[in-house]
Structures are given as structure tokens and as C-alpha cells.
Amino acid sequence: MIVKILSAAAGFNGVVYNEEKRAQGAAQLLKAENFGFLNLAAGSLKQEDYIRYMTLVANTNESVLKSQFHAIISCKGREKSAEELLEIAEEYLQRMGYHDNPYLIYFHSDTAHNHVHMVSTRVSKEGKKVNDKYENVRSQKVMQEILMQDVAYEVKAYLRKTLAYGFSSEAQFKLLLEREGVKVTEKEGQYQFIKYGSMVHAFARKEVADRIAKYKAPNARVGQLKAIFRKYKRGLTVEQFSGLLKEKFGIELVVHQAKGKSTPYGYTILDHASKQVLKGSQVMKLDELLSSVNREDKIQAGRELIAKLSADRGLCYTGFKRQLEATGLLINKKGEIRIKGDEEGSIPVLMLDKARVRELLYQERLQEARQYTVASDKDIKLLSRLFFVKQSDLSVAKASDPLEKEVVAAKLHSGLASGRPLQEILDSCGWSIAQADGKHFLIDYQQKRVYAWADLTKEKPDLHAVQVAEFDKGSDMAREERLQDAWGQYSGTIGQLAASMLYLMESNLEPDQSENRKRKNQRKR
């Protein structure tokens, strides 16, 4: 079961959207509640009547500029009927504070998943604004409560997970649970588990004691860990070494330090890969773990890591950079590697081959492109041009989520109906428009989706007033070079760059830039 709250809006375009769906036979009005005297004529009311009444209520508090509350609850497939979803929606509105406000609940079954839309006012009839603090967080919690996915169930799951580990002491048992945010106390022969300030479950201490009594040290795994620690600790601080172990091996180091003391007195190894909890001294003495490192050791550790990573052809730039940073080294997109703390203009301690840098950046773009739901060959064409990757490296492999399209369509319809400029709507939602094969597509960078414009709305706004990437025009060498250069030099995230690439691809080159590119290309030939 999924619940999503759409962005607050100044008008009640959610009513318009759902009534249009209703007119098309794609939606059913399940309930209209708290509309005063209008309830007497419920069978003959029009959308204008609902909107007028909700607007009158909203106007009782002029400080609330965006007075529409619009949310969607969706189930998997057809597992919930309209009546069942109505019951859940009413309970949800009650817990969220909207049940006494005028509200409408519409049932939709025109996608693969049954779902309901709820439209209400953020202002009560008494002129008070409904509390929307941490609204999305509360929304998820309310849905969990409704579905009886309570905290006790969560804690029981953590307990089952903990009991799957090998541990040799009570302290190690408690540590595993504390890492999940569960406080453990003892009373009358039982462990009491506390979450969010409440005792939600209890478990017999004897069962844990019996497991500890039967514990046998995993000597083979201890030997493996000793080899890993000897190989990777050199040249790294405790923090860097801990980060590398967690990232690369699924091993967590928990350093124990007395309150008010600066020097640790011990450490514990949580080996999540083999589900074992070990005393740190079983693998490496504390003073050896805390030993300082010199510059040459750091450089050598980086050199060995680079050699090891060179075999991973699917590694992307961010992954490569993260693993280097775990050793205290920093890399830029020129392939220059420096020790953390060195000035940017200083001489690099190591250099990465330019071809390898290009390969890492290509994998970065490819991984980003593969996060998108690719539902057709047209999607592949768009994404390959946008992220500058080969079409053959992408495939139609994911089924699109109808609810996501429903949300995007509703947001788009609401924005257009409110009279906002299309470019403003696109910018605020993290969207862009592209054209291919004579058709327009909306690219959603936040949800990683590509939609045909015609599937979202029948409205045809003036697209000349917005930035549109026209892939039908093809590309010249200069444009391709600019695109590749941008990917290689940009310092922000891939997602941020992608959002600006559509404009970059279609912006015109200055005449002198164009001529310089042509001469450069001729020399290459």
C-alpha cells in the first residue's frame, strides 16, 4: 500500500482533474462529505459547486495561500476494492486531521493498480489551518498504523535479525539491537525492548544465555579478517579504514570510548557479511589499529587500491572516487590524485590515465541512465542522447508504474489550470521537455521517468516559450564535443547536469567558437 501527498496548490485543481476523469468514465466519486447544505443535493452537484464551497471555507483563513490538500492511496493490483480503499482513505483523513473538513474521495481503476484520490481543504470551517508539520513523515506513519505495521512488528524483525548472528556476550547482543535504534533493558528474567520511548516487546534472557554458552569462535573467518586488516589498514586512519571496511566488505567497526576520555579502550567488529560479532582484539590489537600513518604509506595504499580497481570495468567515477576518499586521497576529473589536505594546485601524488577517467565517467552516465524506467525504444533514444551513452548499452527492462504517471499528470494538470507559465512548472518539478520523431516527451529527473506528453494531458500549450531539446534535428560535431566536454568537466551531480543538458545541446554556438571547432576537427582528420 502506497500513499503520496501531492504539492499544495492555491486553487482546487484536484477537483477539476478528478471530475474530468469521472466524465471520461475513468473515475468514480465515492464520497463527498462535510459540504453543508450541498449534501442534500449530492446527486446533482457539479465540480463548480464543490470548488465554490471549498473556496469559501479556505477564504476563512487568508494567510493560507495554498489551500488544497490532494493525496493518493494506491494498492497493489486489485487486492483492494473501492469500498476497502474508501474505508482506508477515511481513516487516513481522520488521522491526518482532515476528516471534519469538506473532502472528496474518488476511486480510479484505469491503471494496473486500484487507487483513490482525496481532495480537501487545508483550512477548517472554523478558519484554522490543518497542521502540516512533518506532513509526509506523519503520512507514512499513519499508513503504517492503519495497516497494522506497528513498531512491535519492526522490533521483532530486528530481534530475528540479531539472533541470526554469532555473539559471545550479552553486551554484543545488545550492541546489535542498539545499532538499530532499540534500547535494551532487563527486568524479571527478560529483556525489554524500547523503541520511540515505549516498551514494545520482551524476550527471555535464558534463550540468549543458552546461545552464548554454545558459542564457538569462527576461527576460519577470524583468519580471513586478519588478512584483510593487514592488507588494507596500512596508510589509513581509523576513520578511513572503518569507512573502507564498511563500503568494501560489509564490516562495521564500533570503537568504545569512555565518557570524558579521548582515548578508546577497545572496539568491536560487526561482520555483517558472515553474521558474526567479534572482539576487536581477536583480529588486530587496539594500538595497531590506532597507529598513525605517514605520507608514503598513504600513497602506496592508494597505488595498490587503484591497481585493484582497474579490473572493475563496471565501476563508475563516483564509486572510484568514494573508494579513494576512504584511503584519504582525492581525485578530480582530470585524473589528478592528491592527499586530502593538500592544496588543489599542488603537484598530484598520483595520476590516473585519461582513458580510464573517460571510462569511469561513461559508466557514471550509464548508471544514471539505467535508473530510468525504460518502457520503449523511444525512451532509449532520448536517454542515450541526453546522457551521451550508446543505445546498445540500454534496454527495455522495466515496467512503468501507472501511479507515478497519475501523479505527474495531476501535477501538470494542476499547474496548467492555475495559469502558471509552463517553464515555471517544469523548473519547480524537476522536469524538462524533449522532442523526438515529431512527438514531445516529458523527462522527470526526480522520479527517473520518461512520459509521452500526449499520455499526460490533451492540452497543447505553446512549447515555443520553453526550452525543448529537439533530437529530430540530429547533431553536429561541435554539439557532440560540447556535450562530451561538459560531462567531463562538470563538478556537480549527474542529475543536476542532466537537468541542464537539454538546453546546452540546443543552444547555438557563437560563430568564432564554431569556426574554432571546425578547424580543430579538420586537424584531427
Coordinates of C-alpha atoms in Angstrom, one line a residue:
M1 CA 0.0 0.0 0.0
I2 CA 1.4 3.4 -1.0
V3 CA 0.3 6.9 0.0
K4 CA 1.6 10.1 -1.7
I5 CA 0.8 13.7 -1.0
L6 CA 0.8 16.0 -4.0
S7 CA 2.2 19.5 -3.7
A8 CA -0.2 22.0 -2.1
A9 CA -1.9 24.3 -4.6
A10 CA -3.7 27.7 -4.5
G11 CA -6.9 26.5 -6.1
F12 CA -8.7 23.2 -6.2
N13 CA -7.5 21.8 -9.5
G14 CA -7.5 18.3 -7.9
V15 CA -11.3 18.5 -8.2
V16 CA -11.1 19.6 -11.9
Y17 CA -8.7 16.7 -12.6
N18 CA -10.8 14.0 -11.0
E19 CA -14.1 15.3 -12.4
E20 CA -12.5 15.2 -15.9
K21 CA -11.5 11.6 -15.2
R22 CA -15.0 10.9 -14.0
A23 CA -16.5 12.4 -17.2
Q24 CA -14.3 10.0 -19.2
G25 CA -15.6 7.0 -17.2
A26 CA -12.1 6.5 -15.6
A27 CA -13.1 7.6 -12.1
Q28 CA -15.9 7.2 -9.6
L29 CA -16.9 9.7 -6.8
L30 CA -17.1 7.5 -3.7
K31 CA -17.8 10.2 -1.1
A32 CA -18.4 13.9 -0.8
E33 CA -18.5 14.9 2.9
N34 CA -18.9 18.0 5.0
F35 CA -20.4 20.2 2.3
G36 CA -23.1 21.5 4.5
F37 CA -26.5 22.1 2.8
L38 CA -25.0 20.9 -0.6
N39 CA -25.1 17.3 0.8
L40 CA -28.8 17.4 0.3
A41 CA -28.3 17.7 -3.5
A42 CA -25.4 15.3 -3.7
G43 CA -26.6 13.5 -6.8
S44 CA -26.8 16.7 -8.9
L45 CA -23.7 18.7 -7.9
K46 CA -21.1 19.8 -10.4
Q47 CA -17.4 20.4 -9.9
E48 CA -18.1 24.2 -9.7
D49 CA -20.3 23.6 -6.7
Y50 CA -17.6 21.6 -4.8
I51 CA -14.9 24.1 -5.7
R52 CA -17.0 27.1 -4.7
Y53 CA -17.8 25.6 -1.3
M54 CA -14.2 24.6 -0.7
T55 CA -13.0 28.1 -1.7
L56 CA -15.4 29.7 0.7
V57 CA -14.1 27.5 3.5
A58 CA -10.4 28.2 2.5
N59 CA -11.1 32.0 2.4
T60 CA -11.8 32.0 6.2
N61 CA -8.1 32.0 6.7
E62 CA -6.4 34.4 4.2
S63 CA -2.9 33.6 5.5
V64 CA -3.1 30.1 3.9
L65 CA -2.1 30.8 0.3
K66 CA -2.1 27.1 -0.9
S67 CA -5.3 25.7 0.5
Q68 CA -5.7 22.4 -1.5
F69 CA -4.8 19.1 0.1
H70 CA -4.5 16.3 -2.6
A71 CA -3.3 12.8 -1.8
I72 CA -3.4 9.4 -3.4
I73 CA -3.6 5.9 -1.8
S74 CA -2.8 3.0 -4.1
C75 CA -2.8 -0.7 -3.5
K76 CA -1.0 -3.5 -5.4
G77 CA -3.0 -4.6 -8.4
R78 CA -6.7 -5.2 -7.5
E79 CA -6.1 -6.5 -4.0
K80 CA -8.3 -3.8 -2.5
S81 CA -11.8 -2.9 -3.7
A82 CA -13.3 0.6 -4.0
E83 CA -15.1 0.0 -0.7
E84 CA -12.0 -1.1 1.1
L85 CA -9.9 1.8 -0.2
L86 CA -12.7 4.2 0.8
E87 CA -12.5 2.8 4.4
I88 CA -8.7 3.2 4.4
A89 CA -9.0 6.7 3.0
E90 CA -11.5 7.9 5.6
E91 CA -9.3 6.5 8.4
Y92 CA -6.3 8.2 6.8
L93 CA -8.1 11.6 6.6
Q94 CA -9.2 11.2 10.2
R95 CA -5.7 10.7 11.5
M96 CA -4.2 13.4 9.3
G97 CA -6.7 16.0 10.6
Y98 CA -8.9 16.5 7.5
H99 CA -11.9 14.4 8.4
D100 CA -14.1 17.3 9.5
N101 CA -13.2 19.5 6.5
P102 CA -15.1 19.2 3.2
Y103 CA -13.5 16.4 1.3
L104 CA -13.9 14.3 -1.9
I105 CA -12.7 10.7 -2.4
Y106 CA -12.5 9.4 -6.0
F107 CA -11.8 5.8 -7.0
H108 CA -9.7 5.1 -10.1
S109 CA -9.2 1.7 -11.7
D110 CA -7.9 2.8 -15.1
T111 CA -4.3 1.7 -14.3
A112 CA -2.8 -1.6 -13.2
H113 CA -3.3 -0.6 -9.5
N114 CA -6.6 0.4 -7.9
H115 CA -6.2 3.8 -6.1
V116 CA -8.2 6.7 -4.6
H117 CA -7.6 10.4 -4.8
M118 CA -8.5 12.5 -1.8
V119 CA -9.1 16.3 -2.2
S120 CA -9.8 18.5 0.8
T121 CA -9.1 22.0 2.2
R122 CA -6.1 22.8 4.4
V123 CA -8.4 25.2 6.3
S124 CA -11.2 24.0 8.6
K125 CA -14.7 25.6 8.7
E126 CA -13.5 27.4 11.9
G127 CA -10.7 29.1 9.8
K128 CA -7.9 27.1 11.4
K129 CA -5.1 25.7 9.3
V130 CA -4.7 21.9 9.5
N131 CA -1.3 21.1 11.0
D132 CA 1.0 20.2 8.1
K133 CA 4.3 20.0 10.1
Y134 CA 6.3 16.9 9.0
E135 CA 3.3 16.0 6.9
N136 CA 5.0 13.5 4.6
V137 CA 6.6 11.7 7.6
R138 CA 3.3 11.6 9.5
S139 CA 1.6 10.4 6.4
Q140 CA 3.8 7.3 6.1
K141 CA 3.4 6.7 9.9
V142 CA -0.3 6.9 9.7
M143 CA -0.5 4.5 6.8
Q144 CA 1.7 2.0 8.7
E145 CA -0.6 2.3 11.7
I146 CA -3.6 1.7 9.5
L147 CA -2.1 -1.3 8.0
M148 CA -1.0 -2.5 11.5
Q149 CA 2.7 -2.4 10.5
D150 CA 3.4 -1.3 14.1
V151 CA 6.6 -0.7 15.9
A152 CA 6.4 -4.0 17.8
Y153 CA 6.5 -5.9 14.4
E154 CA 9.6 -3.8 13.5
V155 CA 11.4 -4.6 16.7
K156 CA 10.5 -8.3 16.4
A157 CA 12.1 -8.3 12.9
Y158 CA 15.3 -6.7 14.4
L159 CA 15.4 -9.4 17.1
R160 CA 15.1 -12.2 14.5
K161 CA 17.9 -10.5 12.5
T162 CA 20.1 -10.2 15.7
L163 CA 19.6 -13.8 16.6
A164 CA 20.9 -14.9 13.2
Y165 CA 24.4 -13.5 14.3
G166 CA 27.0 -15.3 16.3
F167 CA 27.9 -13.4 19.5
S168 CA 29.8 -14.4 22.6
S169 CA 28.4 -11.9 25.2
E170 CA 25.3 -10.1 26.4
A171 CA 27.0 -6.8 25.5
Q172 CA 27.4 -7.9 21.9
F173 CA 23.8 -9.0 21.7
K174 CA 22.6 -5.6 23.0
L175 CA 25.0 -3.7 20.7
L176 CA 23.4 -5.2 17.6
L177 CA 20.0 -4.1 18.6
E178 CA 21.2 -0.6 19.7
R179 CA 22.6 -0.1 16.2
E180 CA 19.0 -0.5 15.0
G181 CA 17.8 2.2 17.5
V182 CA 16.4 -0.3 20.0
K183 CA 17.2 0.2 23.7
V184 CA 17.5 -3.0 25.7
T185 CA 16.8 -3.2 29.4
E186 CA 16.4 -6.1 31.8
K187 CA 13.6 -7.0 34.2
E188 CA 12.4 -10.2 35.9
G189 CA 14.4 -12.5 33.7
Q190 CA 13.5 -10.8 30.5
Y191 CA 15.0 -8.4 28.1
Q192 CA 12.7 -5.4 27.4
F193 CA 13.0 -3.7 24.0
I194 CA 12.2 0.0 23.9
K195 CA 11.6 1.9 20.7
Y196 CA 10.3 5.5 20.4
G197 CA 10.2 5.7 24.2
S198 CA 7.8 2.7 24.7
M199 CA 8.4 -0.9 25.7
V200 CA 7.1 -2.8 22.7
H201 CA 8.4 -6.4 23.2
A202 CA 10.1 -8.7 25.7
F203 CA 12.3 -11.8 25.3
A204 CA 13.6 -14.4 27.7
R205 CA 17.2 -13.8 28.8
K206 CA 17.7 -17.5 29.2
E207 CA 17.4 -18.1 25.4
V208 CA 20.2 -15.6 24.8
A209 CA 22.3 -17.1 27.6
D210 CA 21.9 -20.5 26.1
R211 CA 23.1 -19.3 22.7
I212 CA 26.1 -17.6 24.3
A213 CA 27.0 -20.8 26.2
K214 CA 27.0 -22.7 22.8
Y215 CA 29.2 -20.1 21.0
K216 CA 32.2 -21.2 19.1
A217 CA 34.7 -18.8 17.7
P218 CA 34.7 -18.7 13.8
N219 CA 38.5 -19.3 13.6
A220 CA 38.5 -19.6 9.8
R221 CA 36.7 -16.2 9.4
V222 CA 39.0 -14.6 12.0
G223 CA 41.9 -15.7 9.9
Q224 CA 40.4 -14.1 6.8
L225 CA 39.7 -10.9 8.7
K226 CA 43.3 -10.7 9.9
A227 CA 44.5 -10.9 6.3
I228 CA 42.0 -8.2 5.3
F229 CA 43.1 -5.9 8.2
R230 CA 46.8 -6.4 7.5
K231 CA 46.3 -5.6 3.8
Y232 CA 44.1 -2.5 4.0
K233 CA 45.0 -0.8 7.2
R234 CA 48.4 0.5 6.1
G235 CA 48.2 4.2 5.3
L236 CA 44.8 4.7 6.7
T237 CA 43.4 6.4 9.8
V238 CA 40.9 4.6 11.9
E239 CA 38.0 6.6 10.3
Q240 CA 39.3 5.9 6.8
F241 CA 39.9 2.3 7.5
S242 CA 36.4 1.9 9.0
G243 CA 34.8 3.5 6.0
L244 CA 36.7 1.3 3.6
L245 CA 35.7 -1.9 5.5
K246 CA 32.0 -0.9 5.5
E247 CA 32.0 0.1 1.9
K248 CA 34.0 -2.8 0.5
F249 CA 33.4 -5.7 2.9
G250 CA 30.3 -5.0 4.9
I251 CA 32.3 -4.9 8.1
E252 CA 31.5 -2.3 10.7
L253 CA 33.9 -1.1 13.4
V254 CA 32.4 0.1 16.7
V255 CA 35.0 1.9 18.8
H256 CA 34.3 2.1 22.5
Q257 CA 35.3 5.2 24.4
A258 CA 34.6 6.1 28.0
K259 CA 32.6 9.4 28.6
G260 CA 35.0 12.3 29.0
K261 CA 38.0 10.3 27.7
S262 CA 39.7 10.9 24.4
T263 CA 41.4 7.5 24.0
P264 CA 39.3 4.4 23.1
Y265 CA 39.6 1.4 25.4
G266 CA 38.5 -1.2 22.9
Y267 CA 36.5 -1.9 19.7
T268 CA 34.0 -4.4 18.4
I269 CA 33.8 -5.9 14.8
L270 CA 30.3 -6.4 13.4
D271 CA 30.9 -8.7 10.4
H272 CA 27.6 -8.3 8.6
A273 CA 28.9 -10.4 5.7
S274 CA 29.3 -13.5 7.8
K275 CA 26.9 -12.5 10.6
Q276 CA 29.5 -12.6 13.3
V277 CA 30.2 -10.2 16.2
L278 CA 33.9 -10.3 17.3
K279 CA 36.1 -8.6 19.9
G280 CA 38.5 -6.4 18.0
S281 CA 41.5 -7.9 19.8
Q282 CA 40.7 -11.2 18.1
V283 CA 41.7 -9.7 14.8
M284 CA 44.0 -6.7 15.4
K285 CA 45.3 -5.2 18.6
L286 CA 43.9 -1.8 19.5
D287 CA 47.2 0.1 19.5
E288 CA 47.9 -1.3 16.0
L289 CA 44.5 -0.1 14.8
L290 CA 45.1 3.4 16.3
S291 CA 48.7 3.7 15.0
S292 CA 49.5 6.9 13.0
V293 CA 50.2 6.8 9.2
N294 CA 52.8 8.5 7.2
R295 CA 52.6 10.1 3.7
E296 CA 54.4 7.4 1.8
D297 CA 52.2 4.7 3.3
K298 CA 49.1 6.6 2.2
I299 CA 50.4 7.0 -1.4
Q300 CA 51.3 3.3 -1.6
A301 CA 47.9 2.3 -0.2
G302 CA 46.3 4.5 -2.9
R303 CA 48.5 2.9 -5.6
E304 CA 47.5 -0.6 -4.6
L305 CA 43.9 0.3 -4.5
I306 CA 44.0 1.9 -8.0
A307 CA 45.6 -1.3 -9.3
K308 CA 42.9 -3.4 -7.7
L309 CA 40.1 -1.2 -9.0
S310 CA 41.4 -1.2 -12.6
A311 CA 40.0 -4.7 -13.0
D312 CA 36.4 -3.5 -12.3
R313 CA 35.3 -2.2 -15.7
G314 CA 31.8 -1.5 -14.5
L315 CA 32.9 0.9 -11.8
C316 CA 31.7 4.5 -12.2
Y317 CA 33.5 7.7 -11.3
T318 CA 31.6 8.3 -8.1
G319 CA 32.3 4.8 -6.9
F320 CA 36.0 5.1 -7.7
K321 CA 36.2 8.5 -6.1
R322 CA 34.5 7.2 -2.9
Q323 CA 36.9 4.3 -2.5
L324 CA 39.9 6.6 -3.0
E325 CA 38.5 9.0 -0.4
A326 CA 38.3 6.1 2.0
T327 CA 42.1 6.0 1.8
G328 CA 42.5 9.7 2.3
L329 CA 43.0 10.5 -1.3
L330 CA 41.1 12.9 -3.6
I331 CA 40.7 12.7 -7.4
N332 CA 39.4 15.3 -9.9
K333 CA 38.0 14.7 -13.4
K334 CA 41.4 15.4 -14.9
G335 CA 42.7 12.3 -13.2
E336 CA 44.8 14.2 -10.7
I337 CA 45.1 12.5 -7.3
R338 CA 46.1 14.3 -4.2
I339 CA 46.3 13.6 -0.5
K340 CA 43.4 15.1 1.4
G341 CA 44.5 18.4 2.9
D342 CA 46.9 19.2 0.0
E343 CA 46.2 22.4 -1.9
E344 CA 44.3 21.9 -5.2
G345 CA 47.1 23.5 -7.2
S346 CA 49.8 21.3 -5.7
I347 CA 51.6 18.6 -7.6
P348 CA 49.5 15.4 -7.7
V349 CA 50.9 12.4 -5.9
L350 CA 49.4 10.1 -8.5
M351 CA 47.8 10.4 -11.9
L352 CA 45.0 8.3 -13.5
D353 CA 45.2 7.5 -17.2
K354 CA 42.9 9.8 -19.2
A355 CA 41.3 6.9 -21.0
R356 CA 40.4 5.3 -17.6
V357 CA 38.9 8.7 -16.4
R358 CA 36.7 8.8 -19.6
E359 CA 35.7 5.2 -19.0
L360 CA 34.7 5.9 -15.3
L361 CA 32.7 9.0 -16.4
Y362 CA 30.9 6.9 -19.1
Q363 CA 29.9 4.3 -16.5
E364 CA 28.7 7.2 -14.3
R365 CA 26.4 8.4 -17.1
L366 CA 25.3 4.9 -18.0
Q367 CA 24.4 4.1 -14.4
E368 CA 22.3 7.3 -14.2
A369 CA 20.5 6.5 -17.5
R370 CA 19.8 2.9 -16.3
Q371 CA 18.0 4.2 -13.3
Y372 CA 15.2 5.4 -15.6
T373 CA 12.2 3.3 -16.3
V374 CA 12.8 2.4 -20.0
A375 CA 9.4 1.4 -21.5
S376 CA 10.2 1.7 -25.2
D377 CA 12.8 2.2 -27.9
K378 CA 11.9 5.9 -28.0
D379 CA 12.9 6.2 -24.3
I380 CA 16.2 4.6 -25.2
K381 CA 16.8 7.1 -27.9
L382 CA 16.1 10.0 -25.6
L383 CA 18.2 8.8 -22.8
S384 CA 21.2 7.8 -25.0
R385 CA 21.3 11.4 -26.3
L386 CA 20.7 13.0 -23.0
F387 CA 23.4 11.1 -21.1
F388 CA 25.7 10.6 -24.1
V389 CA 25.8 6.8 -23.9
K390 CA 25.4 4.1 -26.6
Q391 CA 21.8 2.9 -27.3
S392 CA 23.1 -0.6 -27.3
D393 CA 24.0 -0.2 -23.6
L394 CA 20.4 0.5 -22.7
S395 CA 17.4 -1.9 -22.9
V396 CA 13.7 -2.0 -22.3
A397 CA 13.8 -3.8 -19.0
K398 CA 11.4 -2.1 -16.5
A399 CA 7.6 -1.9 -16.3
S400 CA 6.4 1.6 -15.8
D401 CA 4.5 2.4 -12.6
P402 CA 1.0 3.7 -13.5
L403 CA 0.7 5.6 -10.2
E404 CA 3.8 7.6 -11.0
K405 CA 2.2 8.7 -14.3
E406 CA -1.0 9.5 -12.5
V407 CA 0.9 11.8 -10.0
V408 CA 2.8 13.6 -12.8
A409 CA -0.4 14.1 -14.9
A410 CA -2.2 15.5 -11.8
K411 CA 0.6 17.9 -11.0
L412 CA 0.9 19.0 -14.7
H413 CA -2.8 19.5 -15.0
S414 CA -3.0 21.4 -11.7
G415 CA -0.1 23.7 -12.8
L416 CA -1.6 24.4 -16.2
A417 CA -5.1 25.0 -14.9
S418 CA -3.7 27.6 -12.4
G419 CA -2.3 29.6 -15.2
R420 CA 1.4 29.3 -14.2
P421 CA 3.9 29.6 -17.0
L422 CA 4.9 26.1 -18.3
Q423 CA 8.6 26.8 -17.8
E424 CA 8.0 27.7 -14.2
I425 CA 6.1 24.4 -13.7
L426 CA 8.9 22.4 -15.3
D427 CA 11.6 24.1 -13.2
S428 CA 9.7 23.6 -9.9
C429 CA 9.0 19.9 -10.6
G430 CA 12.4 19.0 -11.9
W431 CA 11.1 18.3 -15.4
S432 CA 12.2 19.0 -19.0
I433 CA 10.7 18.5 -22.4
A434 CA 12.3 16.8 -25.4
Q435 CA 11.2 16.2 -28.9
A436 CA 11.9 13.0 -30.9
D437 CA 10.2 11.6 -34.1
G438 CA 7.8 14.6 -34.1
K439 CA 6.5 13.9 -30.6
H440 CA 7.1 15.6 -27.3
F441 CA 8.2 13.8 -24.1
L442 CA 8.4 14.9 -20.5
I443 CA 11.6 13.9 -18.7
D444 CA 11.1 13.6 -14.9
Y445 CA 14.6 13.8 -13.3
Q446 CA 13.4 13.2 -9.8
Q447 CA 11.4 10.0 -10.3
K448 CA 13.6 8.8 -13.3
R449 CA 10.7 8.5 -15.8
V450 CA 10.1 9.5 -19.4
Y451 CA 6.5 10.2 -20.5
A452 CA 4.9 10.9 -23.8
W453 CA 3.3 14.3 -23.5
A454 CA 0.1 13.1 -25.1
D455 CA -0.3 10.4 -22.3
L456 CA -0.2 13.1 -19.6
T457 CA -2.6 15.8 -21.0
K458 CA -4.6 16.7 -24.0
E459 CA -3.7 20.3 -23.6
K460 CA -1.3 21.8 -26.1
P461 CA 0.4 24.8 -24.6
D462 CA 2.9 26.9 -26.5
L463 CA 6.1 24.9 -26.4
H464 CA 8.0 27.7 -28.1
A465 CA 8.0 29.5 -24.7
V466 CA 10.0 26.8 -23.0
Q467 CA 13.4 25.1 -23.6
V468 CA 12.9 22.0 -25.7
A469 CA 15.6 19.5 -26.8
E470 CA 14.8 18.7 -30.4
F471 CA 16.5 15.4 -31.1
D472 CA 15.0 15.3 -34.6
K473 CA 17.5 17.9 -35.7
G474 CA 20.3 15.5 -35.3
S475 CA 23.7 16.8 -34.1
D476 CA 26.8 18.2 -35.5
M477 CA 30.4 17.5 -34.3
A478 CA 30.6 20.8 -32.3
R479 CA 27.4 19.9 -30.4
E480 CA 28.7 16.4 -29.6
E481 CA 32.0 17.8 -28.4
R482 CA 30.4 20.4 -26.2
L483 CA 28.3 17.7 -24.7
Q484 CA 31.2 15.4 -24.0
D485 CA 33.3 18.2 -22.6
A486 CA 30.5 19.2 -20.3
W487 CA 30.2 15.7 -18.9
G488 CA 33.9 15.6 -18.3
Q489 CA 34.3 19.0 -16.6
Y490 CA 31.1 19.4 -14.6
S491 CA 31.6 19.4 -10.9
G492 CA 28.0 18.9 -9.7
T493 CA 26.0 15.8 -9.6
I494 CA 25.0 13.8 -12.7
G495 CA 21.3 14.6 -12.1
Q496 CA 21.9 18.3 -11.8
L497 CA 23.9 18.2 -15.1
A498 CA 21.3 16.2 -16.9
A499 CA 18.7 18.8 -16.0
S500 CA 20.7 21.5 -17.8
M501 CA 21.9 19.4 -20.7
L502 CA 18.7 19.8 -22.8
Y503 CA 19.3 23.5 -23.1
L504 CA 23.1 23.0 -23.6
M505 CA 22.5 20.6 -26.5
E506 CA 20.3 23.0 -28.4
S507 CA 22.0 26.4 -27.6
N508 CA 23.7 27.9 -30.6
L509 CA 27.5 28.2 -30.8
E510 CA 29.0 31.6 -31.3
P511 CA 30.4 32.0 -34.8
D512 CA 34.0 32.1 -33.6
Q513 CA 33.5 29.0 -31.4
S514 CA 32.0 27.2 -34.4
E515 CA 34.9 28.0 -36.6
N516 CA 37.5 27.0 -34.0
R517 CA 35.7 23.6 -33.6
K518 CA 35.7 23.1 -37.4
R519 CA 39.5 23.8 -37.6
K520 CA 40.1 21.5 -34.7
N521 CA 38.1 18.7 -36.3
Q522 CA 39.9 19.2 -39.6
R523 CA 43.3 18.9 -37.9
K524 CA 42.2 15.7 -36.2
R525 CA 41.3 14.2 -39.6

